Coordinates of C-alpha atoms in Angstrom, one line a residue:
Chain A
D197 CA 91.2 95.6 91.2
G198 CA 91.9 92.6 93.4
G199 CA 94.4 93.1 96.2
I200 CA 95.1 93.7 99.8
T201 CA 94.7 97.1 101.3
Q202 CA 96.2 98.4 104.5
S203 CA 95.2 101.7 106.0
P204 CA 96.5 104.2 106.9
K205 CA 100.0 104.3 105.4
Y206 CA 101.3 106.4 108.3
L207 CA 99.9 106.5 111.8
F208 CA 101.0 108.5 114.8
R209 CA 99.8 107.7 118.3
K210 CA 100.6 108.8 121.8
E211 CA 102.2 106.3 124.2
G212 CA 99.6 104.4 126.2
Q213 CA 96.9 104.5 123.5
N214 CA 95.6 101.5 121.7
V215 CA 95.5 101.7 118.0
T216 CA 94.0 99.5 115.3
L217 CA 95.5 98.9 111.9
S218 CA 93.2 97.9 109.1
C219 CA 93.7 95.1 106.6
E220 CA 91.2 94.2 103.9
Q221 CA 91.5 91.8 101.0
N222 CA 89.2 91.0 98.1
L223 CA 91.2 88.0 96.8
N224 CA 88.9 85.5 98.5
H225 CA 91.9 84.2 100.5
D226 CA 91.3 82.0 103.5
A227 CA 94.7 82.8 105.2
M228 CA 95.8 86.2 106.5
Y229 CA 98.9 87.3 108.4
W230 CA 100.3 90.2 110.3
Y231 CA 104.0 90.8 110.3
R232 CA 106.2 93.4 112.0
Q233 CA 109.3 94.7 110.3
D234 CA 112.1 96.4 112.2
P235 CA 115.4 97.5 110.6
G236 CA 117.8 94.5 110.3
Q237 CA 115.3 92.0 111.7
G238 CA 113.3 91.1 108.7
L239 CA 109.6 90.1 109.1
R240 CA 108.4 88.7 112.4
L241 CA 105.0 87.0 112.6
I242 CA 102.6 88.5 115.0
Y243 CA 99.3 86.6 114.3
Y244 CA 97.9 84.5 111.5
S245 CA 94.5 83.2 110.7
Q246 CA 93.6 80.3 108.5
I247 CA 89.9 80.7 108.6
V248 CA 87.2 83.0 109.8
N249 CA 86.8 83.2 113.6
D250 CA 90.1 81.4 114.1
F251 CA 93.6 82.8 114.6
Q252 CA 96.9 81.7 116.0
K253 CA 99.7 83.5 117.8
G254 CA 103.0 84.0 116.0
D255 CA 106.4 84.6 117.4
I256 CA 105.7 88.1 118.9
A257 CA 102.0 88.2 119.8
E258 CA 102.4 89.9 123.2
G259 CA 100.9 93.3 123.2
Y260 CA 98.8 92.7 120.1
S261 CA 95.3 91.4 119.4
V262 CA 93.4 90.5 116.3
S263 CA 90.0 89.5 115.1
R264 CA 88.7 87.6 112.1
E265 CA 85.0 88.1 112.0
K266 CA 84.9 88.3 108.2
K267 CA 87.0 86.6 105.5
E268 CA 88.0 89.9 104.0
S269 CA 89.2 91.6 107.1
F270 CA 91.9 91.0 109.7
P271 CA 92.4 94.1 111.8
L272 CA 95.4 94.3 114.2
T273 CA 95.2 96.2 117.5
V274 CA 98.4 97.4 119.0
T275 CA 97.7 97.7 122.7
S276 CA 99.4 99.8 125.4
A277 CA 101.0 96.6 126.6
Q278 CA 103.2 96.5 123.6
K279 CA 106.5 98.0 124.9
N280 CA 108.0 99.1 121.6
P281 CA 105.2 99.5 119.1
T282 CA 107.0 101.9 116.6
A283 CA 107.6 99.7 113.5
F284 CA 106.5 99.0 110.0
Y285 CA 103.5 96.6 109.9
L286 CA 102.7 94.4 107.0
C287 CA 99.5 92.4 106.3
A288 CA 99.4 89.5 103.9
S289 CA 96.9 87.0 102.6
S290 CA 97.2 83.7 100.8
S291 CA 94.7 81.1 99.5
T292 CA 96.2 78.6 101.9
G293 CA 99.1 78.7 104.3
N294 CA 101.4 77.2 101.8
T295 CA 100.8 79.2 98.7
E296 CA 102.4 82.5 97.9
A297 CA 101.3 85.5 100.0
F298 CA 100.2 88.8 98.7
F299 CA 101.2 91.8 100.8
G300 CA 99.7 95.2 101.5
Q301 CA 101.7 98.4 101.2
G302 CA 102.2 98.4 105.0
T303 CA 101.5 100.8 107.8
R304 CA 104.2 102.7 109.5
L305 CA 103.3 103.3 113.1
T306 CA 105.0 105.8 115.2
V307 CA 104.3 106.1 118.9
V308 CA 105.4 109.3 120.6
Chain B
A65 CA 109.1 76.5 114.9
Q66 CA 110.9 76.5 111.6
K67 CA 113.8 78.9 111.0
V68 CA 115.3 80.7 108.0
T69 CA 118.8 82.2 108.0
Q70 CA 120.0 84.7 105.5
A71 CA 123.6 85.3 106.6
Q72 CA 124.3 88.1 104.1
T73 CA 123.0 91.3 105.6
E74 CA 124.0 93.5 102.7
I75 CA 125.6 93.0 99.3
S76 CA 126.8 95.6 96.9
V77 CA 127.7 94.8 93.3
V78 CA 128.3 96.8 90.1
E79 CA 125.8 96.5 87.3
K80 CA 126.2 93.4 85.1
E81 CA 127.8 91.4 87.8
D82 CA 126.2 88.1 88.9
V83 CA 125.2 87.8 92.5
T84 CA 123.9 85.0 94.7
L85 CA 121.8 85.4 97.8
D86 CA 122.0 82.6 100.3
C87 CA 119.2 81.1 102.3
V88 CA 119.5 78.2 104.8
Y89 CA 116.5 76.8 106.5
E90 CA 115.7 74.5 109.4
T91 CA 112.6 72.3 109.7
R92 CA 111.5 69.0 111.1
D93 CA 108.7 68.5 108.6
T94 CA 109.0 66.5 105.4
T95 CA 106.4 68.7 103.7
Y96 CA 107.2 72.4 103.5
Y97 CA 107.4 75.3 101.1
L98 CA 110.1 77.8 100.3
F99 CA 109.7 81.2 98.9
W100 CA 111.6 84.3 97.8
Y101 CA 110.2 87.8 98.0
K102 CA 111.5 91.1 96.8
Q103 CA 110.9 94.3 98.8
P104 CA 111.6 97.5 96.8
P105 CA 111.9 100.9 98.5
S106 CA 108.1 101.3 98.4
G107 CA 107.8 98.6 101.1
E108 CA 105.4 96.2 99.5
L109 CA 106.7 92.6 99.2
V110 CA 106.6 91.1 95.8
F111 CA 106.5 87.3 95.3
L112 CA 109.2 85.8 93.2
I113 CA 109.1 82.0 93.5
R114 CA 107.6 79.1 95.5
R115 CA 109.0 75.6 95.8
N116 CA 107.7 72.6 97.7
S117 CA 109.9 70.2 99.5
F118 CA 109.4 67.4 97.0
D119 CA 110.6 69.4 94.0
E120 CA 114.3 69.9 94.0
Q121 CA 114.4 70.9 90.4
N122 CA 116.2 74.2 89.9
E123 CA 114.4 76.9 88.1
I124 CA 115.4 79.7 85.8
S125 CA 113.2 82.7 85.0
G126 CA 115.0 85.3 82.9
R127 CA 117.9 86.6 84.8
Y128 CA 116.8 84.9 88.0
S129 CA 117.6 81.4 89.0
W130 CA 117.1 79.3 92.1
N131 CA 119.1 76.4 93.5
F132 CA 117.2 74.2 95.9
Q133 CA 119.3 71.5 97.7
K134 CA 117.7 69.5 100.5
S135 CA 121.0 67.9 101.4
T136 CA 122.3 71.2 102.6
S137 CA 118.9 72.8 103.5
S138 CA 119.5 75.6 101.2
F139 CA 117.5 77.6 98.7
N140 CA 119.8 80.1 97.0
F141 CA 118.9 82.8 94.6
T142 CA 121.1 84.0 91.8
I143 CA 120.7 87.2 89.7
T144 CA 122.6 87.1 86.5
A145 CA 123.8 90.3 84.9
S146 CA 122.4 92.5 87.7
Q147 CA 120.7 95.8 87.0
V148 CA 120.2 98.9 89.1
V149 CA 116.4 98.0 89.3
D150 CA 117.4 94.8 91.2
S151 CA 118.3 96.9 94.2
A152 CA 116.0 95.9 97.0
V153 CA 115.8 93.8 100.1
Y154 CA 115.2 90.1 99.3
F155 CA 113.6 87.8 101.7
C156 CA 113.6 84.0 101.9
A157 CA 110.6 82.4 103.6
L158 CA 109.6 78.9 104.8
S159 CA 106.0 77.7 105.3
E160 CA 105.1 74.6 107.3
D161 CA 101.9 73.8 109.1
N162 CA 100.3 76.7 107.3
D163 CA 102.3 79.5 108.8
M164 CA 105.1 81.4 107.0
R165 CA 108.3 82.6 108.6
F166 CA 110.8 84.9 107.0
G167 CA 114.6 85.3 107.1
A168 CA 116.1 88.7 108.1
G169 CA 116.6 89.7 104.5
T170 CA 119.5 90.6 102.4
R171 CA 119.8 94.2 101.1
L172 CA 121.2 94.2 97.6
T173 CA 122.6 97.4 96.1
V174 CA 123.4 97.4 92.4
K175 CA 125.6 100.3 91.4
P176 CA 125.7 101.7 87.9

Protein backbone atom coordinates (compact mmCIF):
# COMPACT_ATOMS: atom_id res chain seq x y z
CA ASP A 1 0.00 0.00 0.00
CA GLY A 2 1.18 3.52 -0.76
CA GLY A 3 1.55 5.84 2.12
CA ILE A 4 3.71 7.54 4.64
CA THR A 5 5.10 5.69 7.65
CA GLN A 6 6.37 7.10 10.87
CA SER A 7 8.09 5.01 13.47
CA PRO A 8 7.93 4.41 16.30
CA LYS A 9 4.47 5.47 17.42
CA TYR A 10 5.63 6.09 21.00
CA LEU A 11 9.14 7.02 22.01
CA PHE A 12 10.67 7.65 25.41
CA ARG A 13 14.05 9.23 25.95
CA LYS A 14 16.05 10.58 28.82
CA GLU A 15 16.76 14.27 28.95
CA GLY A 16 20.01 15.20 27.22
CA GLN A 17 19.88 12.41 24.66
CA ASN A 18 19.47 12.94 20.96
CA VAL A 19 16.71 10.95 19.31
CA THR A 20 15.84 10.35 15.65
CA LEU A 21 12.29 9.99 14.37
CA SER A 22 11.81 8.05 11.17
CA CYS A 23 9.62 9.09 8.24
CA GLU A 24 9.36 7.08 5.03
CA GLN A 25 7.06 7.53 2.04
CA ASN A 26 6.48 5.43 -1.05
CA LEU A 27 4.26 7.94 -2.83
CA ASN A 28 7.09 9.30 -4.99
CA HIS A 29 6.50 12.74 -3.50
CA ASP A 30 9.12 15.44 -3.84
CA ALA A 31 8.10 17.50 -0.80
CA MET A 32 8.30 16.34 2.81
CA TYR A 33 7.54 18.12 6.06
CA TRP A 34 7.94 17.80 9.81
CA TYR A 35 5.44 19.39 12.16
CA ARG A 36 5.21 19.53 15.89
CA GLN A 37 1.83 19.51 17.62
CA ASP A 38 1.30 20.73 21.17
CA PRO A 39 -2.11 20.97 22.84
CA GLY A 40 -3.94 24.12 21.76
CA GLN A 41 -1.21 25.25 19.38
CA GLY A 42 -2.02 23.37 16.23
CA LEU A 43 0.76 22.26 13.92
CA ARG A 44 4.00 24.19 13.78
CA LEU A 45 6.44 23.68 10.95
CA ILE A 46 9.89 22.46 11.97
CA TYR A 47 11.58 21.72 8.63
CA TYR A 48 10.55 21.05 5.07
CA SER A 49 12.24 19.71 2.00
CA GLN A 50 11.22 20.26 -1.60
CA ILE A 51 13.84 18.03 -3.16
CA VAL A 52 16.55 15.55 -2.26
CA ASN A 53 19.60 17.05 -0.55
CA ASP A 54 17.80 20.30 0.15
CA PHE A 55 15.74 21.43 3.13
CA GLN A 56 14.54 24.65 4.71
CA LYS A 57 13.93 25.73 8.28
CA GLY A 58 10.38 26.27 9.40
CA ASP A 59 9.13 28.36 12.29
CA ILE A 60 10.63 26.29 15.12
CA ALA A 61 13.79 24.67 13.75
CA GLU A 62 16.00 25.38 16.75
CA GLY A 63 17.07 22.19 18.48
CA TYR A 64 16.16 20.00 15.50
CA SER A 65 18.05 18.68 12.50
CA VAL A 66 17.02 16.81 9.35
CA SER A 67 18.52 15.14 6.33
CA ARG A 68 17.13 14.29 2.90
CA GLU A 69 19.58 11.88 1.33
CA LYS A 70 16.86 9.86 -0.35
CA LYS A 71 13.55 10.92 -1.84
CA GLU A 72 11.69 8.41 0.30
CA SER A 73 13.17 9.34 3.66
CA PHE A 74 13.19 12.47 5.82
CA PRO A 75 14.39 11.65 9.35
CA LEU A 76 14.14 14.21 12.13
CA THR A 77 16.67 14.37 14.96
CA VAL A 78 15.60 16.00 18.18
CA THR A 79 18.80 17.17 19.80
CA SER A 80 19.58 17.88 23.42
CA ALA A 81 19.46 21.57 22.53
CA GLN A 82 15.69 21.39 22.15
CA LYS A 83 14.43 22.73 25.47
CA ASN A 84 10.99 21.19 25.50
CA PRO A 85 10.99 18.18 23.18
CA THR A 86 7.99 16.32 24.58
CA ALA A 87 5.32 16.60 21.87
CA PHE A 88 3.48 14.85 19.07
CA TYR A 89 5.46 14.89 15.83
CA LEU A 90 3.83 14.57 12.42
CA CYS A 91 5.55 13.92 9.13
CA ALA A 92 3.88 14.70 5.82
CA SER A 93 4.60 14.52 2.12
CA SER A 94 3.13 16.05 -1.01
CA SER A 95 3.88 15.89 -4.71
CA THR A 96 4.65 19.60 -4.66
CA GLY A 97 4.50 22.22 -1.95
CA ASN A 98 1.09 23.36 -3.07
CA THR A 99 -0.78 20.09 -3.36
CA GLU A 100 -2.50 18.22 -0.59
CA ALA A 101 -0.25 16.65 1.99
CA PHE A 102 -0.47 13.09 3.21
CA PHE A 103 0.32 12.56 6.85
CA GLY A 104 1.81 9.76 8.86
CA GLN A 105 0.25 8.52 12.07
CA GLY A 106 2.66 10.54 14.16
CA THR A 107 5.24 9.83 16.83
CA ARG A 108 4.56 10.80 20.41
CA LEU A 109 7.89 11.65 22.01
CA THR A 110 8.21 11.84 25.77
CA VAL A 111 11.43 13.04 27.33
CA VAL A 112 11.87 12.27 31.00
CA ALA B 1 5.51 34.25 6.62
CA GLN B 2 1.88 33.57 5.96
CA LYS B 3 -0.55 33.25 8.84
CA VAL B 4 -3.74 31.30 9.48
CA THR B 5 -6.18 32.10 12.27
CA GLN B 6 -8.86 29.79 13.55
CA ALA B 7 -10.50 31.84 16.27
CA GLN B 8 -12.80 29.09 17.49
CA THR B 9 -10.86 26.85 19.83
CA GLU B 10 -13.73 24.49 20.62
CA ILE B 11 -17.28 24.08 19.36
CA SER B 12 -19.91 21.76 20.73
CA VAL B 13 -23.15 21.00 18.92
CA VAL B 14 -25.93 18.47 19.10
CA GLU B 15 -26.29 15.95 16.33
CA LYS B 16 -28.13 17.22 13.22
CA GLU B 17 -27.21 20.84 13.88
CA ASP B 18 -25.31 22.77 11.22
CA VAL B 19 -21.92 24.14 12.24
CA THR B 20 -19.47 26.53 10.59
CA LEU B 21 -15.75 26.54 11.30
CA ASP B 22 -14.03 29.83 10.58
CA CYS B 23 -10.64 30.35 8.95
CA VAL B 24 -8.99 33.69 8.25
CA TYR B 25 -5.64 33.94 6.55
CA GLU B 26 -2.95 36.51 5.83
CA THR B 27 -0.64 36.47 2.85
CA ARG B 28 1.18 38.90 0.60
CA ASP B 29 1.26 36.52 -2.34
CA THR B 30 -1.31 36.57 -5.11
CA THR B 31 -0.84 32.86 -5.68
CA TYR B 32 -1.55 30.62 -2.72
CA TYR B 33 -3.45 27.50 -1.75
CA LEU B 34 -5.89 26.86 1.05
CA PHE B 35 -6.68 23.53 2.67
CA TRP B 36 -8.85 21.92 5.30
CA TYR B 37 -7.80 18.81 7.20
CA LYS B 38 -9.56 16.66 9.76
CA GLN B 39 -7.71 15.07 12.67
CA PRO B 40 -9.68 12.28 14.34
CA PRO B 41 -8.62 10.90 17.74
CA SER B 42 -6.19 8.52 16.03
CA GLY B 43 -3.99 11.53 15.27
CA GLU B 44 -3.45 11.18 11.53
CA LEU B 45 -4.58 14.20 9.52
CA VAL B 46 -7.02 13.56 6.71
CA PHE B 47 -7.19 15.88 3.70
CA LEU B 48 -10.62 17.37 2.99
CA ILE B 49 -10.24 20.09 0.36
CA ARG B 50 -7.76 22.27 -1.53
CA ARG B 51 -8.45 25.63 -3.14
CA ASN B 52 -6.15 27.90 -5.13
CA SER B 53 -6.30 31.66 -4.84
CA PHE B 54 -7.75 32.10 -8.33
CA ASP B 55 -10.76 29.90 -7.73
CA GLU B 56 -13.33 31.50 -5.46
CA GLN B 57 -16.10 29.17 -6.43
CA ASN B 58 -17.69 27.61 -3.38
CA GLU B 59 -17.76 23.86 -3.14
CA ILE B 60 -20.14 21.31 -1.73
CA SER B 61 -19.30 17.70 -1.05
CA GLY B 62 -22.11 15.82 0.62
CA ARG B 63 -22.70 17.40 4.02
CA TYR B 64 -19.55 19.50 3.71
CA SER B 65 -19.34 22.90 2.06
CA TRP B 66 -16.68 25.56 1.83
CA ASN B 67 -17.00 29.31 1.38
CA PHE B 68 -13.90 31.05 0.00
CA GLN B 69 -13.99 34.86 0.04
CA LYS B 70 -10.83 36.71 -0.94
CA SER B 71 -12.39 40.06 -0.02
CA THR B 72 -12.40 39.01 3.64
CA SER B 73 -9.46 36.55 3.42
CA SER B 74 -11.65 33.79 4.74
CA PHE B 75 -12.13 30.14 3.90
CA ASN B 76 -14.93 28.86 6.11
CA PHE B 77 -16.09 25.26 6.41
CA THR B 78 -19.69 24.26 7.09
CA ILE B 79 -20.94 20.84 8.13
CA THR B 80 -24.66 20.38 7.55
CA ALA B 81 -26.66 18.00 9.72
CA SER B 82 -23.66 17.13 11.87
CA GLN B 83 -23.06 13.59 13.05
CA VAL B 84 -21.16 12.15 15.99
CA VAL B 85 -18.50 10.85 13.57
CA ASP B 86 -17.71 14.46 12.66
CA SER B 87 -16.17 14.95 16.08
CA ALA B 88 -12.51 15.78 15.50
CA VAL B 89 -10.05 18.63 15.35
CA TYR B 90 -10.23 20.53 12.08
CA PHE B 91 -7.30 22.46 10.69
CA CYS B 92 -7.18 25.15 8.06
CA ALA B 93 -3.87 25.55 6.22
CA LEU B 94 -2.28 27.96 3.77
CA SER B 95 0.53 27.16 1.35
CA GLU B 96 2.65 29.73 -0.45
CA ASP B 97 6.17 29.47 -1.80
CA ASN B 98 5.93 25.73 -1.33
CA ASP B 99 5.61 25.63 2.43
CA MET B 100 2.40 24.93 4.30
CA ARG B 101 1.34 26.58 7.56
CA PHE B 102 -1.55 25.55 9.74
CA GLY B 103 -4.00 27.29 12.02
CA ALA B 104 -4.32 26.27 15.66
CA GLY B 105 -7.29 24.06 14.90
CA THR B 106 -10.90 23.91 16.06
CA ARG B 107 -12.05 20.99 18.18
CA LEU B 108 -15.58 20.02 17.17
CA THR B 109 -17.64 17.84 19.46
CA VAL B 110 -20.94 16.53 18.18
CA LYS B 111 -23.14 15.13 20.91
CA PRO B 112 -25.84 12.53 20.24
